[in-house]
Tab-separated table of C-alpha atoms and ligand atoms in Angstrom:
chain	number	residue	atom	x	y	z
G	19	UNK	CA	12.246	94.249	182.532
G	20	UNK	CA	14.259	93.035	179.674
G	21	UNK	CA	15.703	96.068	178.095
G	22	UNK	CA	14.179	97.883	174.638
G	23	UNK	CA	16.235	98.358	171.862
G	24	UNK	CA	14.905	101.745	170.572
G	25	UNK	CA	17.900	101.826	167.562
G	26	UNK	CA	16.470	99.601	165.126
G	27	UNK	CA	13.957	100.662	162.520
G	28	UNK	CA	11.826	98.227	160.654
G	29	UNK	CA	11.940	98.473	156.613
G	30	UNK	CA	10.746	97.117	153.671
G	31	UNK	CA	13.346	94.874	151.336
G	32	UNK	CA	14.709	95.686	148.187
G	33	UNK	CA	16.766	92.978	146.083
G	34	UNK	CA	19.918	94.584	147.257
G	35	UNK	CA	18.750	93.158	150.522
G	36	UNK	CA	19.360	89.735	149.625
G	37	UNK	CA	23.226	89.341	150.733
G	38	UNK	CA	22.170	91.073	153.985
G	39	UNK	CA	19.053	88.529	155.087
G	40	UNK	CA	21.107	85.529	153.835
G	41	UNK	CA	24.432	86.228	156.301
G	42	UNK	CA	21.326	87.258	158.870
G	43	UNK	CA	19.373	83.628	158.388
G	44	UNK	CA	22.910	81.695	158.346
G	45	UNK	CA	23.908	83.203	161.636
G	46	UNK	CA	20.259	82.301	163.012
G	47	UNK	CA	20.681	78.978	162.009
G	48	UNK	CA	24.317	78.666	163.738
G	49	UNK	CA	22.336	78.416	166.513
G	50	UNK	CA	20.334	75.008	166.509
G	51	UNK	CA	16.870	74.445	168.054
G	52	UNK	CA	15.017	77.615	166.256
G	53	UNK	CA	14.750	77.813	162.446
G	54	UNK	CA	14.271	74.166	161.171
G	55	UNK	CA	17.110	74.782	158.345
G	56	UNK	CA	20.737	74.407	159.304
G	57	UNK	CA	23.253	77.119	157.585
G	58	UNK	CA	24.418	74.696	155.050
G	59	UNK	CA	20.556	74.880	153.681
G	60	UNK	CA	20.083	78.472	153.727
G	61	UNK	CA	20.885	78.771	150.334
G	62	UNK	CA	20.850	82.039	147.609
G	63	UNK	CA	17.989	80.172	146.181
G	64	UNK	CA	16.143	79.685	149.567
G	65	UNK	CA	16.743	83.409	150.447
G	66	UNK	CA	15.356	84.545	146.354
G	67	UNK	CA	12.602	82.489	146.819
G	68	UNK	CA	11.272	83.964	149.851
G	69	UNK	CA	12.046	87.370	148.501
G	70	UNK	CA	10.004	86.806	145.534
G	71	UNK	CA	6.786	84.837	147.367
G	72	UNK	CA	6.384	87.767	149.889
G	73	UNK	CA	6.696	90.546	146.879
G	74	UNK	CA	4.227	88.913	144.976
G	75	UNK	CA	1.706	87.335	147.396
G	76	UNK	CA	2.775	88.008	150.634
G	77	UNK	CA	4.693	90.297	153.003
G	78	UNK	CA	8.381	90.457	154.064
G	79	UNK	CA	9.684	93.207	156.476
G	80	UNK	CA	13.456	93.984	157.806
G	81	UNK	CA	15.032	95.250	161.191
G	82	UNK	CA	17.716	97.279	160.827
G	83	UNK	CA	20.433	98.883	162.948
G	84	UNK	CA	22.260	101.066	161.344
G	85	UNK	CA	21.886	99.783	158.159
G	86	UNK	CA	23.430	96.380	158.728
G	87	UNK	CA	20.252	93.872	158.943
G	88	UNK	CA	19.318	92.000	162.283
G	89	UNK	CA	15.937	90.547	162.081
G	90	UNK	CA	13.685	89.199	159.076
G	91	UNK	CA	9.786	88.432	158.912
G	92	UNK	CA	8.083	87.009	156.139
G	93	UNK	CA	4.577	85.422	154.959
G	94	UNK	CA	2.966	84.589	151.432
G	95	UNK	CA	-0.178	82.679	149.944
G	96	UNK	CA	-0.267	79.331	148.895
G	97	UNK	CA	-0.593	79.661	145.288
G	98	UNK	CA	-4.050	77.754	145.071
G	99	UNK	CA	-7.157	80.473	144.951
G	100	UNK	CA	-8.598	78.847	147.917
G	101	UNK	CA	-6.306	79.898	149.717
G	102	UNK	CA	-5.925	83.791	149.152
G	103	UNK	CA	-7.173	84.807	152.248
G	104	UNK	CA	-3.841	82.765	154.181
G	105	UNK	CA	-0.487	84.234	154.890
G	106	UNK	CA	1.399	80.913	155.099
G	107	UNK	CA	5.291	79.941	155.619
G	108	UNK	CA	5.939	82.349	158.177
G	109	UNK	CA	9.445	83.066	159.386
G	110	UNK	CA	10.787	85.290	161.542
G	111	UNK	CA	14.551	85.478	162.392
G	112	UNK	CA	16.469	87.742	164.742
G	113	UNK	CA	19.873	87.862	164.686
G	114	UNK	CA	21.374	85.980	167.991
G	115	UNK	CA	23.588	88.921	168.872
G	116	UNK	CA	20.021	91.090	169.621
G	117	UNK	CA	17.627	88.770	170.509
G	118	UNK	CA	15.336	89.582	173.351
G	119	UNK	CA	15.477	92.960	172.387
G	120	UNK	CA	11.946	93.888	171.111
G	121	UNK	CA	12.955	93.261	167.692
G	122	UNK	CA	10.926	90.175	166.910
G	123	UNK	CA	7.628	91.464	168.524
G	124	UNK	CA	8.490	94.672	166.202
G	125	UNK	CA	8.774	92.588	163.253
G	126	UNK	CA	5.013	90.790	164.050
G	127	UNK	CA	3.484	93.824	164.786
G	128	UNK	CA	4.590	95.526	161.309
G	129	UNK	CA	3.180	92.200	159.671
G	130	UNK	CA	-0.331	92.356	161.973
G	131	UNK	CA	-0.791	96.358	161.186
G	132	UNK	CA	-0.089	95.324	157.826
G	133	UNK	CA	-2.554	92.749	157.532
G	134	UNK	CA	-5.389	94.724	159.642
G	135	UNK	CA	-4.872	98.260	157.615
G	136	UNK	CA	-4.351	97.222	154.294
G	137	UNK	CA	-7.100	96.304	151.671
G	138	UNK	CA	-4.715	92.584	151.392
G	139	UNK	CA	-7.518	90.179	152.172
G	140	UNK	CA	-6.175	88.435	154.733
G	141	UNK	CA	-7.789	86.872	157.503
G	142	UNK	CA	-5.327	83.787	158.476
G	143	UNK	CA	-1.846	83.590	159.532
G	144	UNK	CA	0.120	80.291	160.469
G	145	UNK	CA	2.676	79.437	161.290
G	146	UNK	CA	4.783	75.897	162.602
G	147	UNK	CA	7.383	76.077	165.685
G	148	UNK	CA	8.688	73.220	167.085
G	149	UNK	CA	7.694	72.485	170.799
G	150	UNK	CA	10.953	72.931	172.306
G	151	UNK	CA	11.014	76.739	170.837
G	152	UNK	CA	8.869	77.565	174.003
G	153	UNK	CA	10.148	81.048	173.997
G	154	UNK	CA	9.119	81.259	170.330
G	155	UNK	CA	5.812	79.712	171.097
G	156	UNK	CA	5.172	82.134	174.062
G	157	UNK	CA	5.422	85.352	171.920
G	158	UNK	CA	3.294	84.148	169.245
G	159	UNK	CA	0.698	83.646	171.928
G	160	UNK	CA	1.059	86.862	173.317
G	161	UNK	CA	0.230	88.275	169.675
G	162	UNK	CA	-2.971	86.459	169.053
G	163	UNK	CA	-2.098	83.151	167.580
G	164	UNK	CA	-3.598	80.462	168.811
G	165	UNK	CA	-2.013	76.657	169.062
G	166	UNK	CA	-4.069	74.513	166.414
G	167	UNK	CA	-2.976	71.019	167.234
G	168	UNK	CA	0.520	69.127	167.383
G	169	UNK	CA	2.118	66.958	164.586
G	170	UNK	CA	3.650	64.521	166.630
G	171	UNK	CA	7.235	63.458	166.107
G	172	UNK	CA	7.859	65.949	162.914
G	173	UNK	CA	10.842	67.497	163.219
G	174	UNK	CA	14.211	66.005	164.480
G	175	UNK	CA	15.529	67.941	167.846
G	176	UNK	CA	18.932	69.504	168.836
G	177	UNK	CA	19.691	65.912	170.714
G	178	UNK	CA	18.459	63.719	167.621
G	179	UNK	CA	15.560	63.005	168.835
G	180	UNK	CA	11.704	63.546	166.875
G	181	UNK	CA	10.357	66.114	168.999
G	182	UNK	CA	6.312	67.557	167.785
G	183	UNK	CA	5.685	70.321	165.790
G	184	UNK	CA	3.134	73.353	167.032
G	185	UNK	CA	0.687	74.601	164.072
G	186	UNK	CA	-0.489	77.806	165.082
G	187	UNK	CA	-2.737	80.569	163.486
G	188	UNK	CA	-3.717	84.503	163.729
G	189	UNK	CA	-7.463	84.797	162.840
G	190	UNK	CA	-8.370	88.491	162.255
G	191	UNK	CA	-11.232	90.239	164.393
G	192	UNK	CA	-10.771	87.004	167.044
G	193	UNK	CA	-10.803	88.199	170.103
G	194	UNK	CA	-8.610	87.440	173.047
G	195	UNK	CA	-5.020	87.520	173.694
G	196	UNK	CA	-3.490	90.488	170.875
G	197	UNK	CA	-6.763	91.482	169.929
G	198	UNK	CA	-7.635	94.008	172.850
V	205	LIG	C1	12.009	83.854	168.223
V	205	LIG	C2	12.611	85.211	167.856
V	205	LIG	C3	12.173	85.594	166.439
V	205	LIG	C4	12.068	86.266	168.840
V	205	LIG	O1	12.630	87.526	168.499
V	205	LIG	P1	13.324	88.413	169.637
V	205	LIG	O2	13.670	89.719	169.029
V	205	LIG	O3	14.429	87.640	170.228
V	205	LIG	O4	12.137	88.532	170.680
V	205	LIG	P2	11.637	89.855	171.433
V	205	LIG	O5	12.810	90.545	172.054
V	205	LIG	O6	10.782	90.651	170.514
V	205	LIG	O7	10.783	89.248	172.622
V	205	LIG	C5	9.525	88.704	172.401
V	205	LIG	C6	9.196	87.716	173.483
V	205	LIG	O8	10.116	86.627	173.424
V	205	LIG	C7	10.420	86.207	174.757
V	205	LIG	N1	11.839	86.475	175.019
V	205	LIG	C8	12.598	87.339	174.408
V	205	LIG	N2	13.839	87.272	174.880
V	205	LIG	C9	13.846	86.333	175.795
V	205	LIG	C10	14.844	85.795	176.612
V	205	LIG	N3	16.114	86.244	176.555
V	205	LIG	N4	14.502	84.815	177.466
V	205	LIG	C11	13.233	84.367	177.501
V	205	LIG	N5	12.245	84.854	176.733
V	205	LIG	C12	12.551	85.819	175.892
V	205	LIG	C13	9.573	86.964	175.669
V	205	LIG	O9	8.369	86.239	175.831
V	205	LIG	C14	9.286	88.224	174.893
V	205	LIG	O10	8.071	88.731	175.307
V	205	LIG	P3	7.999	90.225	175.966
V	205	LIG	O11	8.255	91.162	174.843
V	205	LIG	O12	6.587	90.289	176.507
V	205	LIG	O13	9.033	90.276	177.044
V	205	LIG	C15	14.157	85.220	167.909
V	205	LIG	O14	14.561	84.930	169.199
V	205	LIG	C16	14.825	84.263	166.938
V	205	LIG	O15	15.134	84.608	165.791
V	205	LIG	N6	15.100	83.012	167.388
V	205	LIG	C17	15.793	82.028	166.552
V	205	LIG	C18	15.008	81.646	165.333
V	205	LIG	C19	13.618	81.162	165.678
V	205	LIG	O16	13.421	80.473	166.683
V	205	LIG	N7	12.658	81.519	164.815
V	205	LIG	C20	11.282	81.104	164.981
V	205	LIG	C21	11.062	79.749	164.402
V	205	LIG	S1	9.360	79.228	164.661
């Protein structure tokens, strides 16, 4: 068994946060073949943005160890009506220095209780990994989401290379796999 980190607390973000989950997503992205932006295009702007979506229509949560911030999660509505039951543009970053820890899986499961106990409307979740990110893929699976189909050829790959891109989506009350 991979060992459990139990030091890190999850958290909600304030704007004093924003420093914090931009070093976090530009170490993340040091590491190719995960987050489709490199570090050059996590920008303040990028970082702000998300902040802002997930406030307002959405959900972001932190990981924390001691204060300093090591993993990110965040969600929000497409702004059309239609679409106010969808938590779209999920990402989820851990930093690489505790990854595998139980601190990604924390970060879902904060969003999921979220979305399940609160009066937020919600009954979809998606999200888009690449189909290299099998260990990605894997723990999305083992929370409920479901793979949706495969753009073919979407994103360009660590060697170059157009590898597919995985759609995949969280229905609430579905039963199976997360939903016990
Ligand atoms: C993907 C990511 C968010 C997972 O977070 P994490 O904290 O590393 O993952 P966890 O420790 O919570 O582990 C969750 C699952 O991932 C897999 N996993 C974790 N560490 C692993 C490792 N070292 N080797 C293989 N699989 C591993 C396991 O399936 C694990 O399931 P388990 O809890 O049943 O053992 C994180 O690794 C990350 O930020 N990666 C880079 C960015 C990225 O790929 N983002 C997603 C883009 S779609």
């Amino acid at each position: 068994m991979r060992p459990m980190n139990a030091a890190f607390e999850i958290a909600l973000p304030t704007k004093d946060d924003l420093p914090g989950i931009g070093e976090l997503y530009r170490a993340v992205a040091g590491v190719e073949g995960g987050l489709a932006r490199t570090r050059d295009e996590i920008t303040d702007d990028y970082i702000r943005h998300n902040f802002a979506a997930s406030r307002d229509r959405g959900v972001e949560f932190l990981a924390t160890i001691g204060g300093e911030i090591v993993g990110e999660i965040h969600a929000y509505r497409p702004t059309p009506r239609v679409f106010a039951h969808v938590l779209s543009d999920l990402t989820v970053a851990v930093h690489p220095d505790h990854q595998g820890l139980g601190i990604g899986r924390a970060l879902f499961a904060r969003l999921l209780a979220t979305v399940e106990h609160e009066a937020l409307g919600v009954t979809r979740i998606e999200l888009i990994a690449r189909e290299s990110n099998q260990r990605a893929i894997r723990l999305y699976e083992s929370l409920g989401f479901r793979i949706e189909g495969r753009f073919e050829g979407r994103i360009r790959g660590v060697t170059g290379s157009l590898e597919a891109d995985i759609p995949m989506a969280w229905i609430r009350g579905r039963r199976g796999v997360g939903h016990p």
